[in-house]
Amino acid sequence: MSGEDDNPRNQSRAELDELQLRIDATRGKHQQPAGKPPSSAWALGMRYGSEFFGGVLVGGVLGYVLDVFAGISPFGLIIGTMLGFAAGTLNVVRAAREISSESDGDKA
Amino acid sequence: MADTNPIKQFEVHEVFPFEAFGLNLAFTNSSYFMMLTTGLTIVLFAVAMSSRALVPNRAQSVAEIIYGFVADMVRSTAGQEGLRFFPFVFTLFIFILVANMLGMFPYFPAPGAHSFTITSHLIVTVALAMLVWLTVIVYGVFKNGAKFLKIFVPSGVPIFILPFVTLIEIISFVSRPISHSVRLFANMLAGHILLKVFAGFIVMLAAGSASMGMGELPGYLAGVFPFAMTLGLTALEFLVAFLQAYVFAILTCIYLNDALHPGH
């Protein structure tokens, strides 16, 4: 046991390991706040808006295409738009969850 | 009176007309800015990294900070595995960032002498978003096979509403490239229009006071207020230019995460 510690090679090895630990600790401390730019309310609103808009649009278009090809007009459009609203809401909820977990930081 | 049309800045005009196979393949000011964005990125990074010093100079540390910033973003949202998409995400981020920043120049050595924001055109952002979306599908199916379809079927849902939820999930998935592209496009378009509208008020005030027989001076004095607004909006636009590149890149990471780990 004492022979191991007396070996200069092992000693420098232990020092290196300790240094690595310190580097990792510092790096972890410094990298936490990095990668989070300030988000503006305008960008946030735009995000929610486009998520919702995309869902409704895709639902409506899919329903309309179904109408044209299956000849069940207007039920495809009606049901598609309703499902699109649901999908848009789902998108907004997901976006809100991402943003809140981002701002909470370690909770994610 | 100067031209105050706020949407003239988005006009695409041909520089070198060229036609092949009945298609109009002219080199436009849009193509000019795309090539400039790519070329400028390559040259700036090559120059910044040319010294490859252990202790970086200013240019090199900027390049390293951008690298670290994107690498952190990929690692934190898509995990260690996501790093194989790092070149893809980095390219998208830097392309959009540089394109947005080039669009902030009022005058520019370009055809028409004005700058042009390529990301303010829906077709460009749709192409970028579709690239991401198709990458997610192709890689997701390639890596997970049929298990990729799990992203449409959330776990823990009662069986009798499962068809509805699956349908909603599919619509939600299909809507991704739309929201992904529209957000970037709308932000750049709206911001640049707003900027030009307020700047146009200065010219309109001067012309208005001149037409009332008071000369242009009172109009220019009143123009201080729209000028202050333009100044503030310009600062905001620089923030938006960066933020939208960041948002586009981070959403790319989130979507790629679905391809890497379906069923989460």
Short mmCIF file of C-alpha atoms in Angstrom, two decimals:
data_model
loop_
_atom_site.label_atom_id
_atom_site.label_comp_id
_atom_site.label_asym_id
_atom_site.label_seq_id
_atom_site.Cartn_x
_atom_site.Cartn_y
_atom_site.Cartn_z
CA MET A 1 0.00 0.00 0.00
CA SER A 2 2.71 2.41 1.03
CA GLY A 3 4.80 1.15 -1.89
CA GLU A 4 2.15 2.28 -4.31
CA ASP A 5 2.03 5.80 -2.92
CA ASP A 6 5.79 6.12 -2.93
CA ASN A 7 5.97 5.34 -6.63
CA PRO A 8 6.36 8.74 -8.30
CA ARG A 9 4.58 7.49 -11.40
CA ASN A 10 1.45 6.59 -9.48
CA GLN A 11 1.63 9.82 -7.54
CA SER A 12 1.66 11.94 -10.67
CA ARG A 13 -1.13 9.74 -12.00
CA ALA A 14 -3.22 10.54 -8.93
CA GLU A 15 -2.46 14.22 -9.32
CA LEU A 16 -3.57 14.06 -12.94
CA ASP A 17 -6.83 12.38 -11.94
CA GLU A 18 -7.45 15.06 -9.38
CA LEU A 19 -6.75 17.74 -11.96
CA GLN A 20 -9.18 16.07 -14.35
CA LEU A 21 -11.84 16.11 -11.64
CA ARG A 22 -11.25 19.80 -11.05
CA ILE A 23 -11.44 20.49 -14.80
CA ASP A 24 -14.68 18.57 -15.10
CA ALA A 25 -16.18 20.41 -12.14
CA THR A 26 -15.22 23.79 -13.59
CA ARG A 27 -16.42 22.87 -17.02
CA GLY A 28 -19.75 21.69 -15.66
CA LYS A 29 -20.14 24.94 -13.76
CA HIS A 30 -19.36 27.05 -16.79
CA GLN A 31 -21.37 25.15 -19.34
CA GLN A 32 -24.64 25.33 -17.47
CA PRO A 33 -25.49 28.94 -18.31
CA ALA A 34 -23.99 28.78 -21.79
CA GLY A 35 -26.24 27.95 -24.72
CA LYS A 36 -29.21 29.89 -23.39
CA PRO A 37 -29.58 33.16 -25.24
CA PRO A 38 -32.16 35.68 -24.11
CA SER A 39 -35.53 34.83 -25.59
CA SER A 40 -37.82 37.70 -26.48
CA ALA A 41 -41.56 37.66 -25.93
CA TRP A 42 -41.98 38.33 -29.65
CA ALA A 43 -40.09 35.15 -30.53
CA LEU A 44 -42.11 33.19 -27.99
CA GLY A 45 -45.42 34.40 -29.37
CA MET A 46 -44.29 33.68 -32.92
CA ARG A 47 -43.35 30.17 -31.85
CA TYR A 48 -46.75 29.39 -30.33
CA GLY A 49 -48.56 31.03 -33.22
CA SER A 50 -46.78 29.08 -35.92
CA GLU A 51 -47.11 25.80 -34.02
CA PHE A 52 -50.88 26.24 -33.78
CA PHE A 53 -51.24 27.53 -37.33
CA GLY A 54 -49.28 24.58 -38.71
CA GLY A 55 -51.49 22.03 -36.97
CA VAL A 56 -54.76 23.58 -38.18
CA LEU A 57 -53.47 24.04 -41.72
CA VAL A 58 -52.23 20.47 -42.07
CA GLY A 59 -55.42 19.03 -40.55
CA GLY A 60 -57.60 21.08 -42.88
CA VAL A 61 -55.58 20.27 -45.98
CA LEU A 62 -55.47 16.54 -45.21
CA GLY A 63 -59.24 16.57 -44.68
CA TYR A 64 -59.77 18.44 -47.92
CA VAL A 65 -57.57 16.02 -49.87
CA LEU A 66 -59.59 13.16 -48.39
CA ASP A 67 -62.76 14.94 -49.55
CA VAL A 68 -61.50 15.23 -53.10
CA PHE A 69 -60.29 11.66 -53.40
CA ALA A 70 -62.96 9.83 -51.40
CA GLY A 71 -65.84 12.08 -52.45
CA ILE A 72 -67.19 12.56 -48.93
CA SER A 73 -67.29 16.35 -49.07
CA PRO A 74 -67.62 18.23 -46.74
CA PHE A 75 -67.06 15.80 -43.86
CA GLY A 76 -63.34 15.31 -44.47
CA LEU A 77 -62.72 19.04 -44.23
CA ILE A 78 -64.83 19.39 -41.09
CA ILE A 79 -63.28 16.47 -39.24
CA GLY A 80 -59.79 17.24 -40.54
CA THR A 81 -59.96 20.84 -39.32
CA MET A 82 -61.20 19.70 -35.90
CA LEU A 83 -58.38 17.18 -35.61
CA GLY A 84 -56.05 19.91 -36.85
CA PHE A 85 -57.12 22.18 -33.99
CA ALA A 86 -56.38 19.31 -31.59
CA ALA A 87 -52.96 18.77 -33.19
CA GLY A 88 -52.22 22.50 -33.04
CA THR A 89 -53.10 22.58 -29.35
CA LEU A 90 -50.87 19.56 -28.80
CA ASN A 91 -48.03 21.36 -30.58
CA VAL A 92 -48.50 24.44 -28.40
CA VAL A 93 -48.56 22.35 -25.20
CA ARG A 94 -45.34 20.60 -26.28
CA ALA A 95 -43.67 23.89 -27.12
CA ALA A 96 -44.71 25.34 -23.75
CA ARG A 97 -43.33 22.28 -21.96
CA GLU A 98 -40.00 22.57 -23.80
CA ILE A 99 -39.71 26.27 -23.04
CA SER A 100 -40.59 25.89 -19.36
CA SER A 101 -38.13 23.02 -18.94
CA GLU A 102 -35.49 25.13 -20.70
CA SER A 103 -35.98 28.06 -18.35
CA ASP A 104 -36.05 25.80 -15.29
CA GLY A 105 -32.72 24.42 -16.42
CA ASP A 106 -31.88 21.41 -14.26
CA LYS A 107 -35.48 20.17 -14.10
CA ALA A 108 -35.44 18.89 -17.69
CA MET B 1 -39.59 61.78 -53.01
CA ALA B 2 -37.66 58.65 -52.23
CA ASP B 3 -39.30 55.29 -52.62
CA THR B 4 -41.04 54.33 -49.40
CA ASN B 5 -42.46 51.01 -50.50
CA PRO B 6 -41.65 48.77 -47.52
CA ILE B 7 -41.80 45.48 -49.42
CA LYS B 8 -39.63 46.46 -52.35
CA GLN B 9 -36.65 45.03 -50.44
CA PHE B 10 -38.02 41.51 -50.95
CA GLU B 11 -38.06 41.68 -54.74
CA VAL B 12 -36.09 39.01 -56.52
CA HIS B 13 -34.57 40.23 -59.75
CA GLU B 14 -32.52 38.46 -62.33
CA VAL B 15 -28.86 39.29 -62.68
CA PHE B 16 -27.81 36.82 -65.37
CA PRO B 17 -30.81 35.46 -67.28
CA PHE B 18 -30.38 31.78 -68.01
CA GLU B 19 -32.83 29.23 -69.29
CA ALA B 20 -32.45 25.47 -69.64
CA PHE B 21 -34.99 22.74 -70.43
CA GLY B 22 -37.75 25.35 -70.45
CA LEU B 23 -37.00 26.30 -66.85
CA ASN B 24 -36.00 29.75 -65.73
CA LEU B 25 -32.68 29.16 -63.95
CA ALA B 26 -31.54 32.78 -63.87
CA PHE B 27 -28.92 33.86 -61.39
CA THR B 28 -30.83 36.27 -59.13
CA ASN B 29 -29.94 38.52 -56.23
CA SER B 30 -31.27 35.72 -54.03
CA SER B 31 -28.72 33.30 -55.52
CA TYR B 32 -26.08 35.98 -55.06
CA PHE B 33 -26.80 36.23 -51.34
CA MET B 34 -26.94 32.47 -50.87
CA MET B 35 -23.52 32.06 -52.48
CA LEU B 36 -22.20 35.02 -50.54
CA THR B 37 -23.48 33.51 -47.27
CA THR B 38 -21.78 30.19 -47.97
CA GLY B 39 -18.58 31.76 -49.28
CA LEU B 40 -18.31 34.26 -46.43
CA THR B 41 -18.80 31.51 -43.83
CA ILE B 42 -16.09 29.35 -45.36
CA VAL B 43 -13.63 32.22 -45.74
CA LEU B 44 -14.26 33.63 -42.24
CA PHE B 45 -13.85 30.26 -40.57
CA ALA B 46 -10.78 29.39 -42.64
CA VAL B 47 -9.15 32.69 -41.71
CA ALA B 48 -10.20 32.46 -38.07
CA MET B 49 -8.82 28.94 -37.68
CA SER B 50 -5.72 29.42 -39.85
CA SER B 51 -3.35 29.99 -36.92
CA ARG B 52 -4.61 26.94 -34.97
CA ALA B 53 -3.03 28.32 -31.84
CA LEU B 54 -3.36 26.59 -28.48
CA VAL B 55 -4.10 29.99 -26.98
CA PRO B 56 -6.56 31.43 -29.51
CA ASN B 57 -6.55 34.96 -30.78
CA ARG B 58 -9.79 36.89 -31.02
CA ALA B 59 -11.03 35.52 -34.35
CA GLN B 60 -10.17 31.95 -33.40
CA SER B 61 -11.94 32.21 -30.05
CA VAL B 62 -15.08 33.51 -31.76
CA ALA B 63 -15.03 30.48 -34.06
CA GLU B 64 -14.45 28.19 -31.07
CA ILE B 65 -17.27 29.79 -29.08
CA ILE B 66 -19.70 29.25 -31.96
CA TYR B 67 -18.52 25.65 -32.24
CA GLY B 68 -18.91 25.05 -28.51
CA PHE B 69 -22.28 26.78 -28.46
CA VAL B 70 -23.74 24.54 -31.16
CA ALA B 71 -22.09 21.40 -29.74
CA ASP B 72 -23.61 22.12 -26.31
CA MET B 73 -26.99 22.69 -27.90
CA VAL B 74 -26.87 19.38 -29.78
CA ARG B 75 -25.60 17.47 -26.74
CA SER B 76 -28.18 18.89 -24.33
CA THR B 77 -31.21 18.29 -26.58
CA ALA B 78 -30.33 15.17 -28.62
CA GLY B 79 -27.80 13.54 -26.29
CA GLN B 80 -24.32 12.25 -27.00
CA GLU B 81 -25.64 10.21 -29.93
CA GLY B 82 -26.99 13.36 -31.52
CA LEU B 83 -23.45 14.61 -32.06
CA ARG B 84 -23.29 12.65 -35.31
CA PHE B 85 -25.67 15.31 -36.62
CA PHE B 86 -23.47 18.10 -35.36
CA PRO B 87 -22.14 19.05 -38.84
CA PHE B 88 -25.70 19.23 -40.14
CA VAL B 89 -27.01 21.39 -37.30
CA PHE B 90 -23.92 23.58 -37.36
CA THR B 91 -24.28 24.18 -41.10
CA LEU B 92 -27.95 25.10 -40.75
CA PHE B 93 -27.27 27.40 -37.80
CA ILE B 94 -24.39 29.25 -39.42
CA PHE B 95 -26.12 29.52 -42.79
CA ILE B 96 -29.25 31.07 -41.29
CA LEU B 97 -27.28 33.28 -38.92
CA VAL B 98 -25.02 34.70 -41.63
CA ALA B 99 -27.93 35.08 -44.06
CA ASN B 100 -29.96 36.97 -41.44
CA MET B 101 -27.02 39.19 -40.56
CA LEU B 102 -26.29 39.99 -44.23
CA GLY B 103 -29.91 41.05 -44.51
CA MET B 104 -29.33 43.72 -41.86
CA PHE B 105 -27.19 45.87 -44.16
CA PRO B 106 -29.25 48.75 -45.60
CA TYR B 107 -26.88 49.16 -48.55
CA PHE B 108 -24.70 46.41 -49.84
CA PRO B 109 -22.35 45.72 -52.75
CA ALA B 110 -24.94 43.59 -54.47
CA PRO B 111 -27.20 43.75 -57.52
CA GLY B 112 -29.52 46.70 -56.95
CA ALA B 113 -27.15 48.05 -54.27
CA HIS B 114 -29.50 46.91 -51.50
CA SER B 115 -29.20 43.90 -49.26
CA PHE B 116 -31.57 40.99 -49.45
CA THR B 117 -32.62 38.59 -46.69
CA ILE B 118 -32.91 35.15 -48.24
CA THR B 119 -34.64 33.79 -45.11
CA SER B 120 -37.50 36.27 -45.67
CA HIS B 121 -38.64 34.10 -48.56
CA LEU B 122 -40.88 31.18 -47.67
CA ILE B 123 -39.48 28.90 -50.35
CA VAL B 124 -35.99 29.08 -48.82
CA THR B 125 -37.12 28.34 -45.28
CA VAL B 126 -39.44 25.56 -46.49
CA ALA B 127 -36.53 23.95 -48.31
CA LEU B 128 -34.45 24.04 -45.11
CA ALA B 129 -37.30 22.73 -42.97
CA MET B 130 -38.12 19.93 -45.41
CA LEU B 131 -34.46 18.94 -45.39
CA VAL B 132 -34.63 18.52 -41.60
CA TRP B 133 -37.99 16.75 -41.72
CA LEU B 134 -36.92 14.26 -44.39
CA THR B 135 -33.65 13.64 -42.55
CA VAL B 136 -35.65 12.76 -39.44
CA ILE B 137 -37.86 10.33 -41.38
CA VAL B 138 -35.09 8.68 -43.39
CA TYR B 139 -32.70 8.35 -40.48
CA GLY B 140 -35.47 7.34 -38.06
CA VAL B 141 -36.65 4.52 -40.32
CA PHE B 142 -33.08 3.50 -41.19
CA LYS B 143 -32.02 3.28 -37.55
CA ASN B 144 -35.19 2.04 -35.82
CA GLY B 145 -37.13 0.37 -38.60
CA ALA B 146 -40.80 -0.06 -37.73
CA LYS B 147 -40.10 1.08 -34.17
CA PHE B 148 -39.89 4.61 -35.55
CA LEU B 149 -43.70 4.53 -35.85
CA LYS B 150 -43.82 4.54 -32.04
CA ILE B 151 -43.58 8.31 -32.10
CA PHE B 152 -47.16 8.31 -33.39
CA VAL B 153 -48.45 6.02 -30.65
CA PRO B 154 -47.98 7.50 -27.19
CA SER B 155 -47.86 4.94 -24.40
CA GLY B 156 -50.43 4.79 -21.61
CA VAL B 157 -53.42 5.91 -23.67
CA PRO B 158 -56.73 4.00 -23.29
CA ILE B 159 -57.35 1.80 -26.33
CA PHE B 160 -60.66 3.37 -27.37
CA ILE B 161 -59.21 6.86 -27.90
CA LEU B 162 -55.91 5.58 -29.30
CA PRO B 163 -56.96 5.96 -32.99
CA PHE B 164 -57.83 9.62 -32.42
CA VAL B 165 -54.62 10.33 -30.56
CA THR B 166 -52.59 8.59 -33.26
CA LEU B 167 -54.33 10.64 -35.95
CA ILE B 168 -53.64 13.84 -34.02
CA GLU B 169 -50.01 12.82 -33.56
CA ILE B 170 -49.66 12.22 -37.30
CA ILE B 171 -51.12 15.64 -38.10
CA SER B 172 -48.81 17.15 -35.51
CA PHE B 173 -45.82 15.45 -37.12
CA VAL B 174 -46.78 16.56 -40.63
CA SER B 175 -47.26 20.13 -39.42
CA ARG B 176 -43.66 20.34 -38.16
CA PRO B 177 -41.98 21.57 -41.35
CA ILE B 178 -44.73 24.18 -41.71
CA SER B 179 -44.32 25.71 -38.27
CA HIS B 180 -40.55 25.28 -38.52
CA SER B 181 -40.33 27.26 -41.77
CA VAL B 182 -43.13 29.77 -41.23
CA ARG B 183 -41.63 30.94 -37.95
CA LEU B 184 -38.28 31.88 -39.45
CA PHE B 185 -39.85 33.38 -42.57
CA ALA B 186 -42.50 35.40 -40.71
CA ASN B 187 -40.04 36.77 -38.19
CA MET B 188 -37.63 38.02 -40.82
CA LEU B 189 -40.40 39.35 -43.09
CA ALA B 190 -42.31 41.17 -40.34
CA GLY B 191 -39.21 42.66 -38.76
CA HIS B 192 -37.84 44.01 -42.02
CA ILE B 193 -41.19 45.45 -43.10
CA LEU B 194 -41.58 47.18 -39.73
CA LEU B 195 -38.10 48.64 -40.05
CA LYS B 196 -38.76 50.03 -43.51
CA VAL B 197 -42.20 51.37 -42.57
CA PHE B 198 -40.80 53.46 -39.73
CA ALA B 199 -37.87 54.62 -41.83
CA GLY B 200 -40.33 55.58 -44.57
CA PHE B 201 -42.21 57.86 -42.13
CA ILE B 202 -39.20 60.20 -42.02
CA VAL B 203 -39.33 60.73 -45.78
CA MET B 204 -43.12 61.04 -45.73
CA LEU B 205 -43.00 63.69 -42.97
CA ALA B 206 -40.51 65.76 -44.95
CA ALA B 207 -42.57 65.48 -48.12
CA GLY B 208 -45.74 66.28 -46.18
CA SER B 209 -44.39 69.46 -44.64
CA ALA B 210 -42.98 70.55 -48.00
CA SER B 211 -46.37 70.09 -49.65
CA MET B 212 -47.96 72.32 -46.99
CA GLY B 213 -45.59 75.10 -48.00
CA MET B 214 -43.43 75.01 -44.86
CA GLY B 215 -40.34 73.56 -46.47
CA GLU B 216 -38.82 70.23 -45.57
CA LEU B 217 -37.16 71.27 -42.31
CA PRO B 218 -40.14 70.90 -39.91
CA GLY B 219 -40.78 67.49 -41.37
CA TYR B 220 -37.22 66.38 -40.78
CA LEU B 221 -37.35 67.72 -37.22
CA ALA B 222 -40.48 65.68 -36.54
CA GLY B 223 -38.71 62.78 -38.20
CA VAL B 224 -36.57 62.42 -35.08
CA PHE B 225 -39.32 60.30 -33.52
CA PRO B 226 -39.63 57.66 -36.25
CA PHE B 227 -35.85 57.71 -36.47
CA ALA B 228 -35.56 56.82 -32.78
CA MET B 229 -38.04 54.00 -33.38
CA THR B 230 -36.03 52.75 -36.35
CA LEU B 231 -32.89 52.80 -34.23
CA GLY B 232 -34.52 50.71 -31.51
CA LEU B 233 -36.03 48.30 -34.01
CA THR B 234 -32.66 47.80 -35.67
CA ALA B 235 -31.21 46.63 -32.37
CA LEU B 236 -34.21 44.34 -31.89
CA GLU B 237 -33.77 42.98 -35.41
CA PHE B 238 -30.18 42.00 -34.66
CA LEU B 239 -31.46 40.06 -31.64
CA VAL B 240 -34.18 38.44 -33.76
CA ALA B 241 -31.67 37.55 -36.49
CA PHE B 242 -29.58 35.63 -33.97
CA LEU B 243 -32.51 34.23 -32.01
CA GLN B 244 -34.26 32.80 -35.06
CA ALA B 245 -31.12 31.02 -36.20
CA TYR B 246 -30.85 29.60 -32.68
CA VAL B 247 -34.51 28.58 -32.57
CA PHE B 248 -34.29 26.91 -35.97
CA ALA B 249 -31.21 24.95 -34.90
CA ILE B 250 -32.57 23.89 -31.52
CA LEU B 251 -35.85 22.70 -33.05
CA THR B 252 -33.78 20.72 -35.55
CA CYS B 253 -32.08 19.06 -32.55
CA ILE B 254 -35.42 18.34 -30.88
CA TYR B 255 -36.78 16.76 -34.06
CA LEU B 256 -33.60 14.75 -34.60
CA ASN B 257 -33.95 13.50 -31.03
CA ASP B 258 -37.22 11.85 -32.11
CA ALA B 259 -35.39 10.04 -34.86
CA LEU B 260 -32.69 8.87 -32.44
CA HIS B 261 -34.95 7.91 -29.56
CA PRO B 262 -38.53 7.27 -30.74
CA GLY B 263 -41.17 6.62 -28.12
CA HIS B 264 -40.15 9.30 -25.63
#
